[in-house]
Every structure is written in C-alpha cells, then in structure tokens.
Short mmCIF file of C-alpha atoms and ligand atoms in Angstrom, two decimals:
data_model
loop_
_atom_site.label_atom_id
_atom_site.label_comp_id
_atom_site.label_asym_id
_atom_site.label_seq_id
_atom_site.Cartn_x
_atom_site.Cartn_y
_atom_site.Cartn_z
CA UNK G 11 107.85 75.40 44.96
CA UNK G 12 108.49 72.60 42.48
CA UNK G 13 107.96 69.22 44.17
CA UNK G 14 110.77 66.97 42.92
CA UNK G 15 110.94 64.40 45.71
CA UNK G 16 110.66 60.73 44.63
CA UNK G 17 107.40 60.48 46.55
CA UNK G 18 105.17 62.19 47.13
CA UNK G 19 105.22 63.41 43.55
CA UNK G 20 103.38 66.38 42.07
CA UNK G 21 99.69 65.76 41.28
CA UNK G 22 98.73 67.11 37.81
CA UNK G 23 96.04 69.77 37.81
CA UNK G 24 93.52 67.71 35.79
CA UNK G 25 93.74 64.99 38.46
CA UNK G 26 93.15 67.47 41.29
CA UNK G 27 90.14 68.81 39.39
CA UNK G 28 88.79 65.28 38.85
CA UNK G 29 88.94 64.70 42.62
CA UNK G 30 87.23 67.99 43.51
CA UNK G 31 83.63 66.74 43.19
CA UNK G 32 81.26 65.85 45.99
CA UNK G 33 81.99 62.69 47.96
CA UNK G 34 79.95 59.85 46.52
CA UNK G 35 78.81 56.80 48.46
CA UNK G 36 80.91 53.69 47.82
CA UNK G 37 77.93 51.28 47.80
CA UNK G 38 76.26 52.71 44.71
CA UNK G 39 76.01 51.76 41.05
CA UNK G 40 77.70 55.07 40.25
CA UNK G 41 80.83 54.18 42.20
CA UNK G 42 80.84 50.55 41.05
CA UNK G 43 81.08 51.80 37.49
CA UNK G 44 84.03 54.03 38.35
CA UNK G 45 85.66 51.16 40.24
CA UNK G 46 85.12 48.78 37.33
CA UNK G 47 86.63 51.14 34.78
CA UNK G 48 89.62 51.80 37.06
CA UNK G 49 90.11 48.05 37.47
CA UNK G 50 90.12 47.55 33.70
CA UNK G 51 92.73 50.27 33.28
CA UNK G 52 94.82 48.76 36.08
CA UNK G 53 94.76 45.38 34.33
CA UNK G 54 96.34 47.10 31.33
CA UNK G 55 99.03 48.67 33.51
CA UNK G 56 99.82 45.61 35.65
CA UNK G 57 99.19 42.78 33.14
CA UNK G 58 98.57 40.45 36.09
CA UNK G 59 95.70 37.96 36.63
CA UNK G 60 94.11 40.03 39.42
CA UNK G 61 94.43 43.59 40.75
CA UNK G 62 93.41 44.74 44.23
CA UNK G 63 93.19 48.31 45.53
CA UNK G 64 93.65 48.93 49.26
CA UNK G 65 92.96 52.06 51.27
CA UNK G 66 96.45 52.21 52.78
CA UNK G 67 99.84 53.66 52.05
CA UNK G 68 102.32 51.44 50.21
CA UNK G 69 103.42 49.69 53.39
CA UNK G 70 99.89 48.31 53.86
CA UNK G 71 100.19 46.49 50.54
CA UNK G 72 103.66 45.23 51.51
CA UNK G 73 102.25 43.84 54.76
CA UNK G 74 99.22 42.25 53.08
CA UNK G 75 101.52 40.60 50.51
CA UNK G 76 103.87 39.17 53.13
CA UNK G 77 101.11 38.01 55.49
CA UNK G 78 99.02 36.38 52.76
CA UNK G 79 101.77 34.93 50.57
CA UNK G 80 104.38 33.79 53.07
CA UNK G 81 103.45 31.06 55.55
CA UNK G 82 106.88 30.05 56.86
CA UNK G 83 110.09 31.86 55.93
CA UNK G 84 110.58 35.03 53.91
CA UNK G 85 113.76 35.78 52.01
CA UNK G 86 114.03 39.56 52.01
CA UNK G 87 116.51 41.63 50.04
CA UNK G 88 117.80 44.59 52.01
CA UNK G 89 119.66 47.15 49.92
CA UNK G 90 117.90 50.01 51.67
CA UNK G 91 115.15 51.18 53.97
CA UNK G 92 112.30 49.60 52.02
CA UNK G 93 113.92 46.20 51.62
CA UNK G 94 114.66 46.26 55.34
CA UNK G 95 110.95 46.94 55.93
CA UNK G 96 109.92 43.64 54.32
CA UNK G 97 112.04 41.79 56.90
CA UNK G 98 110.54 43.80 59.75
CA UNK G 99 107.03 43.02 58.51
CA UNK G 100 107.81 39.30 58.41
CA UNK G 101 109.17 39.31 61.97
CA UNK G 102 106.26 41.42 63.27
CA UNK G 103 103.88 38.92 61.66
CA UNK G 104 105.47 35.93 63.41
CA UNK G 105 107.20 34.66 60.27
CA UNK G 106 110.85 33.73 59.95
CA UNK G 107 113.02 36.07 57.92
CA UNK G 108 116.27 35.42 56.10
CA UNK G 109 117.90 38.55 54.80
CA UNK G 110 120.41 39.29 52.06
CA UNK G 111 121.95 42.63 52.98
CA UNK G 112 123.95 45.07 50.89
CA UNK G 113 125.11 48.65 50.92
CA UNK G 114 122.41 51.00 49.67
CA UNK G 115 124.17 51.48 46.31
CA UNK G 116 124.39 47.75 45.55
CA UNK G 117 121.69 45.57 43.99
CA UNK G 118 121.21 41.88 44.76
CA UNK G 119 122.62 39.26 42.39
CA UNK G 120 120.80 36.27 40.95
CA UNK G 121 123.49 33.92 42.24
CA UNK G 122 123.24 34.91 45.89
CA UNK G 123 119.44 34.56 45.84
CA UNK G 124 119.70 31.11 44.24
CA UNK G 125 122.27 30.13 46.85
CA UNK G 126 120.08 31.32 49.74
CA UNK G 127 117.06 29.45 48.41
CA UNK G 128 118.98 26.23 47.89
CA UNK G 129 120.47 26.47 51.39
CA UNK G 130 117.10 27.19 53.04
CA UNK G 131 114.35 25.00 51.60
CA UNK G 132 111.85 26.40 54.15
CA UNK G 133 111.79 29.72 52.27
CA UNK G 134 108.32 29.98 50.70
CA UNK G 135 108.38 33.60 49.56
CA UNK G 136 110.91 36.20 48.49
CA UNK G 137 110.35 39.95 48.76
CA UNK G 138 112.34 42.53 46.84
CA UNK G 139 112.04 46.09 45.59
CA UNK G 140 112.18 46.65 41.83
CA UNK G 141 113.41 50.17 42.45
CA UNK G 142 114.81 50.60 46.00
CA UNK G 143 114.06 54.23 46.72
CA UNK G 144 116.50 54.59 49.65
CA UNK G 145 119.48 54.84 47.30
CA UNK G 146 117.71 54.93 43.93
CA UNK G 147 118.90 51.56 42.69
CA UNK G 148 117.35 48.95 40.37
CA UNK G 149 117.41 45.29 41.43
CA UNK G 150 117.44 42.70 38.59
CA UNK G 151 114.03 41.47 39.77
CA UNK G 152 112.89 39.81 36.54
CA UNK G 153 116.06 37.67 36.36
CA UNK G 154 115.89 36.83 40.07
CA UNK G 155 112.19 35.88 39.77
CA UNK G 156 112.92 33.61 36.82
CA UNK G 157 115.75 31.86 38.69
CA UNK G 158 113.58 31.41 41.80
CA UNK G 159 110.76 29.84 39.77
CA UNK G 160 113.21 27.45 38.08
CA UNK G 161 114.18 26.13 41.51
CA UNK G 162 110.66 25.98 42.94
CA UNK G 163 107.61 27.52 41.25
CA UNK G 164 105.73 27.43 44.59
CA UNK G 165 107.98 30.10 46.08
CA UNK G 166 106.03 33.35 45.91
CA UNK G 167 107.84 36.30 44.36
CA UNK G 168 106.71 39.60 45.90
CA UNK G 169 107.98 42.62 43.97
CA UNK G 170 107.62 46.10 45.45
CA UNK G 171 107.07 48.24 42.38
CA UNK G 172 106.03 51.37 44.29
CA UNK G 173 108.66 53.39 42.40
CA UNK G 174 108.62 51.16 39.30
CA UNK G 175 105.02 50.53 38.17
CA UNK G 176 104.29 53.44 35.83
CA UNK G 177 108.00 54.14 35.37
CA UNK G 178 108.95 51.27 33.08
CA UNK G 179 107.34 48.14 31.65
CA UNK G 180 107.67 45.33 34.20
CA UNK G 181 107.78 41.77 32.87
CA UNK G 182 105.42 40.00 35.28
CA UNK G 183 105.79 36.46 33.94
CA UNK G 184 107.57 35.18 37.07
CA UNK G 185 106.20 37.69 39.58
CA UNK G 186 103.32 36.65 41.89
CA UNK G 187 102.64 39.99 43.52
CA UNK G 188 103.46 43.41 42.10
CA UNK G 189 102.87 46.38 44.40
CA UNK G 190 102.23 50.04 43.55
CA UNK G 191 101.44 53.09 45.67
CA UNK G 192 99.42 56.18 44.81
CA UNK G 193 101.87 58.95 45.80
CA UNK G 194 104.83 57.83 43.71
CA UNK G 195 104.71 56.98 40.00
CA UNK G 196 100.90 57.22 39.92
CA UNK G 197 100.99 60.97 40.68
CA UNK G 198 98.20 60.92 43.28
CA UNK G 199 97.99 62.02 46.90
CA UNK G 200 99.02 59.31 49.41
CA UNK G 201 96.55 56.74 50.75
CA UNK G 202 95.94 54.13 48.05
CA UNK G 203 98.01 51.02 47.32
CA UNK G 204 97.54 48.44 44.59
CA UNK G 205 98.53 44.79 44.28
CA UNK G 206 98.74 42.84 41.04
CA UNK G 207 98.45 39.10 41.69
CA UNK G 208 99.21 35.94 39.70
CA UNK G 209 96.75 33.05 39.67
CA UNK G 210 99.35 31.05 41.62
CA UNK G 211 99.27 33.77 44.28
CA UNK G 212 95.47 33.66 44.42
CA UNK G 213 95.68 29.91 44.97
CA UNK G 214 98.17 30.30 47.82
CA UNK G 215 96.11 33.06 49.45
CA UNK G 216 93.20 30.61 49.80
CA UNK G 217 91.05 31.85 52.69
CA UNK G 218 93.58 34.61 53.36
CA UNK G 219 95.31 35.82 56.52
CA UNK G 220 94.71 38.81 58.77
CA UNK G 221 91.59 40.90 58.86
CA UNK G 222 91.70 44.32 57.17
CA UNK G 223 94.62 43.21 54.98
CA UNK G 224 93.08 39.81 54.18
CA UNK G 225 93.47 39.55 50.43
CA UNK G 226 90.89 36.77 50.06
CA UNK G 227 88.06 39.07 51.19
CA UNK G 228 89.22 41.79 48.78
CA UNK G 229 89.61 39.42 45.83
CA UNK G 230 86.05 38.23 46.38
CA UNK G 231 84.59 41.75 46.59
CA UNK G 232 86.74 43.55 44.05
CA UNK G 233 86.03 41.04 41.31
CA UNK G 234 82.43 42.29 41.75
CA UNK G 235 83.57 45.94 41.48
CA UNK G 236 83.20 46.70 45.15
CA UNK G 237 85.45 46.57 48.24
CA UNK G 238 85.29 44.70 51.54
CA UNK G 239 85.50 47.97 53.53
CA UNK G 240 84.95 51.62 52.60
CA UNK G 241 86.79 52.33 49.37
CA UNK G 242 89.15 55.30 49.01
CA UNK G 243 86.59 56.76 46.61
CA UNK G 244 88.26 60.12 45.93
CA UNK G 245 91.67 58.58 45.27
CA UNK G 246 90.13 55.97 42.98
CA UNK G 247 88.42 58.74 41.02
CA UNK G 248 91.84 60.40 40.72
CA UNK G 249 93.43 57.11 39.68
CA UNK G 250 90.83 56.65 36.94
CA UNK G 251 91.59 60.17 35.69
CA UNK G 252 95.34 59.59 35.51
CA UNK G 253 95.07 56.13 33.90
CA UNK G 254 92.47 57.36 31.40
CA UNK G 255 94.66 60.32 30.51
CA UNK G 256 97.64 58.08 29.76
CA UNK G 257 95.63 55.35 28.05
CA UNK G 258 93.64 57.71 25.83
CA UNK G 259 96.66 59.90 25.20
CA UNK G 260 100.07 58.70 24.11
CA UNK G 261 99.88 55.46 26.12
CA UNK G 262 102.13 53.89 28.73
CA UNK G 263 104.85 53.14 26.17
CA UNK G 264 105.40 56.84 25.55
CA UNK G 265 105.42 57.55 29.31
CA UNK G 266 108.08 54.85 29.88
CA UNK G 267 110.15 56.16 26.99
CA UNK G 268 109.97 59.80 28.15
CA UNK G 269 110.86 58.77 31.70
CA UNK G 270 113.90 56.79 30.56
CA UNK G 271 115.16 59.66 28.38
CA UNK G 272 114.58 62.23 31.12
CA UNK G 273 116.38 60.12 33.74
CA UNK G 274 119.33 59.59 31.42
CA UNK G 275 119.54 63.26 30.44
CA UNK G 276 119.42 64.33 34.10
CA UNK G 277 122.18 61.93 35.11
CA UNK G 278 124.41 62.97 32.18
CA UNK G 279 123.79 66.66 32.95
CA UNK G 280 124.73 66.29 36.61
CA UNK G 281 127.75 64.11 35.86
CA UNK G 282 128.90 66.76 33.37
CA UNK G 283 129.13 69.29 36.21
CA UNK G 284 131.23 66.94 38.31
CA UNK G 285 128.57 65.20 40.38
CA UNK G 286 128.50 61.47 41.06
CA UNK G 287 125.58 59.10 40.61
CA UNK G 288 125.27 57.04 43.83
CA UNK G 289 123.81 53.63 42.86
CA UNK G 290 125.87 51.18 40.81
CA UNK G 291 122.65 50.26 38.95
CA UNK G 292 120.48 53.41 38.84
CA UNK G 293 116.70 53.04 38.70
CA UNK G 294 114.78 55.25 36.27
CA UNK G 295 112.48 56.49 39.01
CA UNK G 296 114.96 58.97 40.47
CA UNK G 297 118.40 60.48 40.07
CA UNK G 298 120.49 59.94 43.20
CA UNK G 299 123.66 61.96 43.77
CA UNK G 300 126.10 61.34 46.62
CA UNK G 301 128.04 64.41 47.65
CA UNK G 302 129.64 65.85 50.78
CA UNK G 303 127.71 69.08 50.16
CA UNK G 304 124.39 67.29 49.65
CA UNK G 305 122.67 69.12 52.53
CA UNK G 306 123.83 72.53 51.41
CA UNK G 307 122.89 71.91 47.78
CA UNK G 308 119.47 70.72 48.87
CA UNK G 309 118.74 73.71 51.05
CA UNK G 310 119.95 76.15 48.35
CA UNK G 311 117.70 74.42 45.82
CA UNK G 312 114.79 75.10 48.16
CA UNK G 313 115.61 78.60 49.37
CA UNK G 314 117.04 80.17 46.22
CA UNK G 315 115.56 78.22 43.32
CA UNK G 316 112.19 76.94 44.50
CA UNK G 317 112.98 73.25 44.03
CA UNK G 318 112.22 70.60 46.65
CA UNK G 319 114.33 67.43 46.27
CA UNK G 320 114.72 64.62 48.82
CA UNK G 321 117.74 63.92 51.00
CA UNK G 322 118.90 60.59 52.39
CA UNK G 323 117.73 58.58 55.39
CA UNK G 324 119.65 56.91 58.23
CA UNK G 325 123.39 56.71 57.47
CA UNK G 326 122.88 58.55 54.15
CA UNK G 327 121.35 61.60 55.85
CA UNK G 328 123.22 64.64 54.52
CA UNK G 329 125.18 62.44 52.11
CA UNK G 330 122.85 62.13 49.11
CA UNK G 331 120.05 63.97 47.36
CA UNK G 332 117.37 62.37 45.21
CA UNK G 333 115.54 63.98 42.29
CA UNK G 334 112.24 62.51 41.15
CA UNK G 335 111.79 61.20 37.60
CA UNK G 336 108.35 59.62 38.07
CA UNK G 337 105.19 60.82 36.41
CA UNK G 338 104.19 63.32 33.75
CA UNK G 339 107.00 65.77 34.47
CA UNK G 340 106.96 68.93 32.32
CA UNK G 341 110.33 68.92 30.56
CA UNK G 342 110.92 72.64 31.15
CA UNK G 343 110.72 71.96 34.89
CA UNK G 344 113.36 69.23 34.65
CA UNK G 345 115.71 71.54 32.71
CA UNK G 346 115.22 74.14 35.44
CA UNK G 347 116.08 71.59 38.13
CA UNK G 348 119.45 70.62 36.61
CA UNK G 349 120.19 74.29 35.97
CA UNK G 350 119.35 75.07 39.61
CA UNK G 351 121.77 72.36 40.78
CA UNK G 352 124.51 73.95 38.69
CA UNK G 353 123.66 77.37 40.16
CA UNK G 354 123.81 75.91 43.67
CA UNK G 355 127.30 74.51 42.97
CA UNK G 356 128.38 77.99 41.81
CA UNK G 357 126.94 79.54 45.01
CA UNK G 358 129.01 77.27 47.24
CA UNK G 359 132.10 77.99 45.13
CA UNK G 360 132.47 74.54 43.64
CA UNK G 361 132.55 75.59 40.00
CA UNK G 362 131.87 78.60 37.82
CA UNK G 363 128.41 78.67 36.28
CA UNK G 364 128.51 78.22 32.49
CA UNK G 365 125.19 76.53 31.70
CA UNK G 366 126.73 73.09 31.15
CA UNK G 367 124.00 71.17 32.98
CA UNK G 368 121.09 72.48 30.94
CA UNK G 369 123.09 72.20 27.70
CA UNK G 370 123.96 68.54 28.33
CA UNK G 371 120.40 67.85 29.45
CA UNK G 372 118.98 69.39 26.27
CA UNK G 373 121.50 67.64 24.04
CA UNK G 374 120.85 64.25 25.58
CA UNK G 375 117.07 64.61 25.74
CA UNK G 376 116.28 66.34 22.47
CA UNK G 377 118.95 65.02 20.10
CA UNK G 378 117.54 61.50 20.19
CA UNK G 379 114.10 62.94 19.49
CA UNK G 380 115.27 64.98 16.49
CA UNK G 381 117.28 62.05 15.15
CA UNK G 382 114.20 59.86 15.34
CA UNK G 383 112.01 62.42 13.58
CA UNK G 384 114.52 62.91 10.77
CA UNK G 385 114.64 59.19 10.02
C1 PLP E 415 107.57 54.91 49.37
C2 PLP E 415 107.94 53.50 49.26
C3 PLP E 415 107.36 52.51 50.08
C4 PLP E 415 106.48 52.80 51.26
O1 PLP E 415 105.35 53.40 50.97
P1 PLP E 415 104.47 54.22 52.04
O2 PLP E 415 103.44 54.73 51.11
O3 PLP E 415 105.34 55.28 52.63
O4 PLP E 415 103.96 53.27 53.03
C5 PLP E 415 107.71 51.20 49.85
N1 PLP E 415 108.59 50.86 48.90
C6 PLP E 415 109.17 51.77 48.11
C7 PLP E 415 110.15 51.31 47.08
C8 PLP E 415 108.87 53.12 48.26
O5 PLP E 415 109.47 54.02 47.47
#
C-alpha cells in the first residue's frame, strides 16, 4: 500500500535502516555527538537563532510555544482543525484567546489580523499555521508576521510549520517560533517535534513556564547537546539521517523545487479530469480535492489501486480527500496516484478513462525540466 496521507508520511528505507541499530544511552558522548550534528543540520533548515527538539507529537510543541510565549491573550487563526487547536491550548492553559475564524478553504488576511491587534492591545502572541492541513490551505504568514511586528515587535509570532518546514523555504525574519513535527515533511515516524526560536522569543521565555514543556530548561540543556529529559534517541538518529541525506545530496533548494513542481502537476492533472481543488490558496504540502464522491474515490483508491490518501475531518468528513506532497516522493509513485484517481472516476461512471491525468501530470512536471535543461 502506498502511504499518501499528509501525515504520517512514508519513511524512506535508508532512514528506517539508520534507526535499526541498538538503543544507545542518551547520556553518553556518542549520543551527544549525534545530537550536536543533528542540531547543526536543523539550524540550516530552520535558520532561526535556536532550535529545540522535544519528545512529543506536534501538539506538544504547539502547547510549549503557547505556554512559554503567551502570558496574557493569544490571537489564534482558525481556518481548520489545527488553528482551532491553538485556541483550545490557550484556554486549557488559563490564557485568554481571541479567535479569527474562517471556512476551512479560506486563509486569514493581513488586514483582519492588524485590525484585531489594534482593537485588543492585550494580545501578546499570535498563533497561526503556515499550511493548515485540515483543508490544505496556505496562510500568508510571512506578510502577517511582518505587519504584526510593525505594530508591536513584542508580540510573539508562533508559526505552526508542521506541514511547511521541509516543504518550502520559510522566511523567518518576523517569526519568533517555527514548529515542525517528525511524521509530516520530515519523513520520520511520529514522536518528535522541533521548535525554531528567535532571540526575542528566548528573552520572553525567561525562566520558562510549565514543567516537561518548559522551554527554558530545554534551551539550557540543548545548547550543550543534551536534553532535560530522556531524548527520543532513535528518532533523532533518523532525523540526522534524513537531514544529512538532503544536505549532502541535492540540498533543500532542490527538495523545495521538486515539491512545488509535483504539487502543481498533481493539481493540474486532477483539475484536467474535472476535479476541484478545495482551498482558495493551496499549500504545497498536499493536494486537497472537494467532491461529493470523495469517500467512494478514497475507498476505491485503497481497495483497487493500493493507494492510501486522507479524507476530511469534522464537517468535511466524506467531502474532501487529501493527497500528500511532502517528502522525497518517488515521481513514478505520484504519477500512479493521479492515474489511480482517474481510474477510480471511471469505475464510478464519472468519466471514461483516457489517461488524461497522467499525461497532464507528466507534461506539467517534466516539460519545465526539459525546457530548463535545453537552455
Ligand atoms: C499534524 C499537524 C499537527 C498536529 O500534530 P500531532 O503530531 O498530531 O500532534 C499540527 N499542525 C499541523 C498543521 C499538522 O498538520
């Protein structure tokens, strides 16, 4: 079965092999060296002043960011399940939460964020997804962050990049906390989350808040290549393998470029067979299609063509399906996926199969490559 859900994503074989060794103790020189090298590679990926790894799923990093960086009122952007989660974390942590809410296909605008901040001077942090995975949309986070900082540079900007870090280059100039998670764009099993922090964020964290998720204790330890509590050693070994592979290979630039081309080719291919892209501003992390037959298409993909794609949650259950674009995806697999969607449409009698999806995919993906090589 091909795993094409936008998290968890498929783990490349060389990463699984790297993680297959004996468990090593985390308080050893051997592990400190691995940790140190992984940290260096993460600095390249994040381009932030500090990076912290936590043994938690992505939500743990979201909670640690909110608890440590917001002391009064959080402005959370809810265009989906994950944006909604930031608000829930704030409330559960005894903070006040002001929410900007949209349909799951609609990103936030700079103007409405500016308006909310001007109207509520007690807001001391804003939390937003870069790519909101619930409907596969891209928020204009960089522009929003810049506008927020122009109003008040002390307002912390928390950007959930769980389906964005490793997908595209993120301009971190105005971002104080950038979050990633192991099982999405980083192609690892679940259980590790990462936070990139600005020096302004480190200042605000001070002595930190909470206990396990207290970022002050982790900053202190991790700058010495160790962790406050037991490190997720195996996942960190896997992370080093994946980051090394990209860094020593074609680099992150090539990965971002391939991902963008693949996402575009997939969307064009599916639109060419009459399907509709759900978000008004699609993220590159996934291709999201809204369709009345979404459930049927999804189950046919699984049963007849060996492809596992994700459905929708809450009110979008049975209404959308989401195809992953994150990671080192073999291009032949992606062509098979769009072809399988076209076959599924033929099976339910929606259109006659004529190979349009794979043709449009190939044209879109490979023509640009050939054109570039000929120049
Ligand atoms: C998956 C995801 C999360 C939550 O991560 P968990 O690892 O499930 O805790 C948060 N934000 C986004 C955008 C995600 O895609």
